[in-house]
PDB file of C-alpha atoms in Angstrom:
ATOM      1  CA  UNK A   4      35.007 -35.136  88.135  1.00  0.00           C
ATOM      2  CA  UNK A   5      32.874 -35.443  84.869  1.00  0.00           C
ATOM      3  CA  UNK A   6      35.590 -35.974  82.431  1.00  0.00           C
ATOM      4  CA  UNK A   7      35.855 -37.444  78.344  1.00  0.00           C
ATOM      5  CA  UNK A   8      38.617 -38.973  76.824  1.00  0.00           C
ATOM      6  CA  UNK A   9      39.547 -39.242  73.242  1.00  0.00           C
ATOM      7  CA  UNK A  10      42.032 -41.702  71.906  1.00  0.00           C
ATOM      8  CA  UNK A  11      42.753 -43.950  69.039  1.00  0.00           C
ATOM      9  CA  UNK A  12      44.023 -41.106  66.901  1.00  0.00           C
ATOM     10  CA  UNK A  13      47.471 -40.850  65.174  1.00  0.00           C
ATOM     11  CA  UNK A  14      48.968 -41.072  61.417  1.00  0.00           C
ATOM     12  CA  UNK A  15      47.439 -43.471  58.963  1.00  0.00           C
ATOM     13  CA  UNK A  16      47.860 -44.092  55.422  1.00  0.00           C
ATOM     14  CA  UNK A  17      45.198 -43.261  52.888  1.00  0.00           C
ATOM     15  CA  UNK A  18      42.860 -46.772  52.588  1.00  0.00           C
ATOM     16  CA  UNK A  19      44.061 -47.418  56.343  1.00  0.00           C
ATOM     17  CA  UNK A  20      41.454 -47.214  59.115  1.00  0.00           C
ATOM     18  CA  UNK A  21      41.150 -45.975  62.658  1.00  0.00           C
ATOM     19  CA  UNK A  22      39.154 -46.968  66.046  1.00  0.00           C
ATOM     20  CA  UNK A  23      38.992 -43.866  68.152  1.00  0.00           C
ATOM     21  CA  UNK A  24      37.436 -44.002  71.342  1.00  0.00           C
ATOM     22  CA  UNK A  25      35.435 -41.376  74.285  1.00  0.00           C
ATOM     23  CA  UNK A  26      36.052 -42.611  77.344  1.00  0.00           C
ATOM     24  CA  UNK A  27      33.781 -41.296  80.333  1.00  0.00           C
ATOM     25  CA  UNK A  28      34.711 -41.015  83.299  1.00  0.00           C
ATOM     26  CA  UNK A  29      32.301 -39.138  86.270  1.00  0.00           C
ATOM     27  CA  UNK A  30      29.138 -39.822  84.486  1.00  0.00           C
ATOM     28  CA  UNK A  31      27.089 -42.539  82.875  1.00  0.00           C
ATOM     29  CA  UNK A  32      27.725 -42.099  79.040  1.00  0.00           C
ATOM     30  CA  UNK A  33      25.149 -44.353  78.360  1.00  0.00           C
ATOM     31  CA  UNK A  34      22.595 -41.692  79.503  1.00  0.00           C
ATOM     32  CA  UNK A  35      23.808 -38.826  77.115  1.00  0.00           C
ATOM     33  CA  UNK A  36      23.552 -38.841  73.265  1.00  0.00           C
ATOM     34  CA  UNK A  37      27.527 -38.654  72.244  1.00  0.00           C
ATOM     35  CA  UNK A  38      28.534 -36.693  68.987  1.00  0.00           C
ATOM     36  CA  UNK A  39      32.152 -36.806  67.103  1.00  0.00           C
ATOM     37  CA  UNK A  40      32.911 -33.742  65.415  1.00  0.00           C
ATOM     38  CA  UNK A  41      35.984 -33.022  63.641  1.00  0.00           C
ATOM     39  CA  UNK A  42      38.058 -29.650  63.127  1.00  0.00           C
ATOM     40  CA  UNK A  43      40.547 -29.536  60.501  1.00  0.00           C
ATOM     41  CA  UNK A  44      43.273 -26.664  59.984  1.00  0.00           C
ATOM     42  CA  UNK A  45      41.957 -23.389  59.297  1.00  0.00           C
ATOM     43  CA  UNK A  46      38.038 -24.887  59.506  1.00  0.00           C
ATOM     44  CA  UNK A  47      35.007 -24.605  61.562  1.00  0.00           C
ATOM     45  CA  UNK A  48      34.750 -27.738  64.141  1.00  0.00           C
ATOM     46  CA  UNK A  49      31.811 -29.615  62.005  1.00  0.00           C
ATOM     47  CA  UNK A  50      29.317 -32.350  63.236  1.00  0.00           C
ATOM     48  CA  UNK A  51      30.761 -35.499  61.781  1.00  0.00           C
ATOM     49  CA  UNK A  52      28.584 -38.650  63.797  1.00  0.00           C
ATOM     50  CA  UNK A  53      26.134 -39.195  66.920  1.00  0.00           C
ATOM     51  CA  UNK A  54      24.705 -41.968  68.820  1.00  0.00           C
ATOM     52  CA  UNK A  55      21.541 -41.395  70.555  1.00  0.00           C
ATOM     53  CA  UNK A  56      20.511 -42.302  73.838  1.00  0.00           C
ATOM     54  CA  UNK A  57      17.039 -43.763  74.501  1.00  0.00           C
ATOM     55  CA  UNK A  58      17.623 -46.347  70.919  1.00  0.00           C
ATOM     56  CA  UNK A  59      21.236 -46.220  69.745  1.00  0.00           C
ATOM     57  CA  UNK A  60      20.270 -44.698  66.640  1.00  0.00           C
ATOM     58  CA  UNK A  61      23.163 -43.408  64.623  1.00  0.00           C
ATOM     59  CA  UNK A  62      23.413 -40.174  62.520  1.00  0.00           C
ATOM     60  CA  UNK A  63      26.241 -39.139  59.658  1.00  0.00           C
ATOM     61  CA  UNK A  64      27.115 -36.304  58.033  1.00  0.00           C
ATOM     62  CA  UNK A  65      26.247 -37.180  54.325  1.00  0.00           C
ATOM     63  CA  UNK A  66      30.103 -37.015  53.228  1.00  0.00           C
ATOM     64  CA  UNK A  67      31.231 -39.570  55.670  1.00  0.00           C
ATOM     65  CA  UNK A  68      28.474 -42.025  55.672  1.00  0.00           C
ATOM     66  CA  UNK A  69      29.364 -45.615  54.376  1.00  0.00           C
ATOM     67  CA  UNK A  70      32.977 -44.608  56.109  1.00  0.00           C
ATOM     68  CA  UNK A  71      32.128 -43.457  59.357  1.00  0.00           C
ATOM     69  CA  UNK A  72      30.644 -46.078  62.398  1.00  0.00           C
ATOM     70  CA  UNK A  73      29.770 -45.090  65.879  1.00  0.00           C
ATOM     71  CA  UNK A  74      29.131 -47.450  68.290  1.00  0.00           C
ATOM     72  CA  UNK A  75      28.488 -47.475  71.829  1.00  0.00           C
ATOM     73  CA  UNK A  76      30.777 -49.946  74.580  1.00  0.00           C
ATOM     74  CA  UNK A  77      28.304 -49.336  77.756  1.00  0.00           C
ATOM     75  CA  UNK A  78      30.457 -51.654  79.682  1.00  0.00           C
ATOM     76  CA  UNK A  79      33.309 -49.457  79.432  1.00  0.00           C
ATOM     77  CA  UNK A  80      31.394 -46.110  79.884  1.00  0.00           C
ATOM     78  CA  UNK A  81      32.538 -45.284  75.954  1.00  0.00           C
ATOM     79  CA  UNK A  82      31.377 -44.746  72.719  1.00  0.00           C
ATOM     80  CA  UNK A  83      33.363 -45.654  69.701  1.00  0.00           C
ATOM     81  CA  UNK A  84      34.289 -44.156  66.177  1.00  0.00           C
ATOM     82  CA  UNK A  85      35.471 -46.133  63.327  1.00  0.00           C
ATOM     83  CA  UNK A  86      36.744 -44.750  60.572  1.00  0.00           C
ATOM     84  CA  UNK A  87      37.632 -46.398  57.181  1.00  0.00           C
ATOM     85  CA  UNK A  88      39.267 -46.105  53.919  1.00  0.00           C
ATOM     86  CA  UNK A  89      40.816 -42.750  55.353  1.00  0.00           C
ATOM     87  CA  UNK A  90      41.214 -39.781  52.927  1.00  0.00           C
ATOM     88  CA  UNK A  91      43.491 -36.686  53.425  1.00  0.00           C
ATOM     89  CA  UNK A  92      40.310 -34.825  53.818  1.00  0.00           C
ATOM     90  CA  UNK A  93      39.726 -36.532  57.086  1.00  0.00           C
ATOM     91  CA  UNK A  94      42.860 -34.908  58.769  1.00  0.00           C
ATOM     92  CA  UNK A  95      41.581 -33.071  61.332  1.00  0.00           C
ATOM     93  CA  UNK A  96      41.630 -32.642  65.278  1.00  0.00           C
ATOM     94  CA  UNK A  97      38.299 -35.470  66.169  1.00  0.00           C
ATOM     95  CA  UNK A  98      36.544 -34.264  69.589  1.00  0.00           C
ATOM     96  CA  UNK A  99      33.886 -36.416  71.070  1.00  0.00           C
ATOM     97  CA  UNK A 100      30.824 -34.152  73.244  1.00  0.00           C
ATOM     98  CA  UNK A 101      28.313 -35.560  75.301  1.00  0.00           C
ATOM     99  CA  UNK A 102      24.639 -33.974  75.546  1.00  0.00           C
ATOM    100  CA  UNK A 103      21.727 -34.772  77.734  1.00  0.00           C
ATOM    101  CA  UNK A 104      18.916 -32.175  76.645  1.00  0.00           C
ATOM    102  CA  UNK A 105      18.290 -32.314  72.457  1.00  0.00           C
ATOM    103  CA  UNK A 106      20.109 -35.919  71.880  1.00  0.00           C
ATOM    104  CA  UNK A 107      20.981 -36.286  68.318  1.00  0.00           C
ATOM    105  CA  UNK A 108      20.011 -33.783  65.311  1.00  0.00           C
ATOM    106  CA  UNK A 109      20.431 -33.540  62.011  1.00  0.00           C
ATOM    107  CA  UNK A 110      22.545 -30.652  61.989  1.00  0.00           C
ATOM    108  CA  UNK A 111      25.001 -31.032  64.952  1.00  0.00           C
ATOM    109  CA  UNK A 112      25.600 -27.385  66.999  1.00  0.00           C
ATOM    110  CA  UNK A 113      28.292 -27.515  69.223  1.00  0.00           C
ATOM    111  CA  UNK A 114      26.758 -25.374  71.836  1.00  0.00           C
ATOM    112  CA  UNK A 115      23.983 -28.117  72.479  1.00  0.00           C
ATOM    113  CA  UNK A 116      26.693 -30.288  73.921  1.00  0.00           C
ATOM    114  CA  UNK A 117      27.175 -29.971  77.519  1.00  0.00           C
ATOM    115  CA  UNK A 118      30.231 -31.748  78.366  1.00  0.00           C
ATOM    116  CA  UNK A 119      33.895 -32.375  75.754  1.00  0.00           C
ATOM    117  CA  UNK A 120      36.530 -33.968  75.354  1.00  0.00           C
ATOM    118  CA  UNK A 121      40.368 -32.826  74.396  1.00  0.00           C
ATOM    119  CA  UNK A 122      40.755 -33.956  71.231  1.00  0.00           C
ATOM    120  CA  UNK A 123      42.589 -36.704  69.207  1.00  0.00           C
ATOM    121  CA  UNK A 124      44.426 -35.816  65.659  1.00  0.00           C
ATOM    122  CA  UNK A 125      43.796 -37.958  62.835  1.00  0.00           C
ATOM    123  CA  UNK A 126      46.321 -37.295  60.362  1.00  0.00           C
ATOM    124  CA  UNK A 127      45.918 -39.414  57.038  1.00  0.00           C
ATOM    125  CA  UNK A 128      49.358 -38.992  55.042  1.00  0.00           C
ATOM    126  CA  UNK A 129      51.099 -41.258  52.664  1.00  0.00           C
TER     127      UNK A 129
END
């Protein structure tokens, strides 16, 4: 059963910082370029990070970079988000996706991701 996982999420403090992680499970992760989008209340789900396939390279939406670090764990079939100095703008539901055709873009679509996880919230709250 191909399958992704997201955990790692929860409530954090504004400054604090978060690891959340996609776990595979029925497929080879390591084979697919993975994105991490993020859908706040009352917003579209947006394109927030992706790690390609063939070299590992990493993309960011321009408001997150410097904050925002995706890594890939191919040992554990998972790729990995970390997220620092968290702002109240980063509350949102984060869902990881998993695409084998385009790999990585500039401007993430959701429908050019094949396989999703459930989602994680990442609620940043004093």
């Amino acid at each position: 059963q191909v399958q992704l996982v997201e955990s790692g999420g929860g409530l954090v403090q504004p400054g604090g910082s978060l690891t959340l992680s996609c776990a595979a499970s029925g497929f080879r992760l390591d084979y697919y370029a993975v994105g991490w989008f993020r859908q706040a209340p009352g917003k579209e789900r947006e394109g927030v990070s992706c790690i390609d396939t063939s070299d590992s390279s990493e993309y960011y939406l321009d408001s997150v970079k410097g904050r925002y670090t995706i890594s890939r764990d191919n040992a554990k079939n998972t790729v990995h988000l970390q997220i620092d100095n968290l702002k109240p703008e980063d509350t949102a539901v984060f869902y990881c996706a998993a695409t084998a055709v385009l790999g990585c873009t500039p401007i993430m679509h959701t429908e050019q991701y094949d396989y999703w996880g459930q989602g994680t919230q990442v609620t940043v709250s004093s």
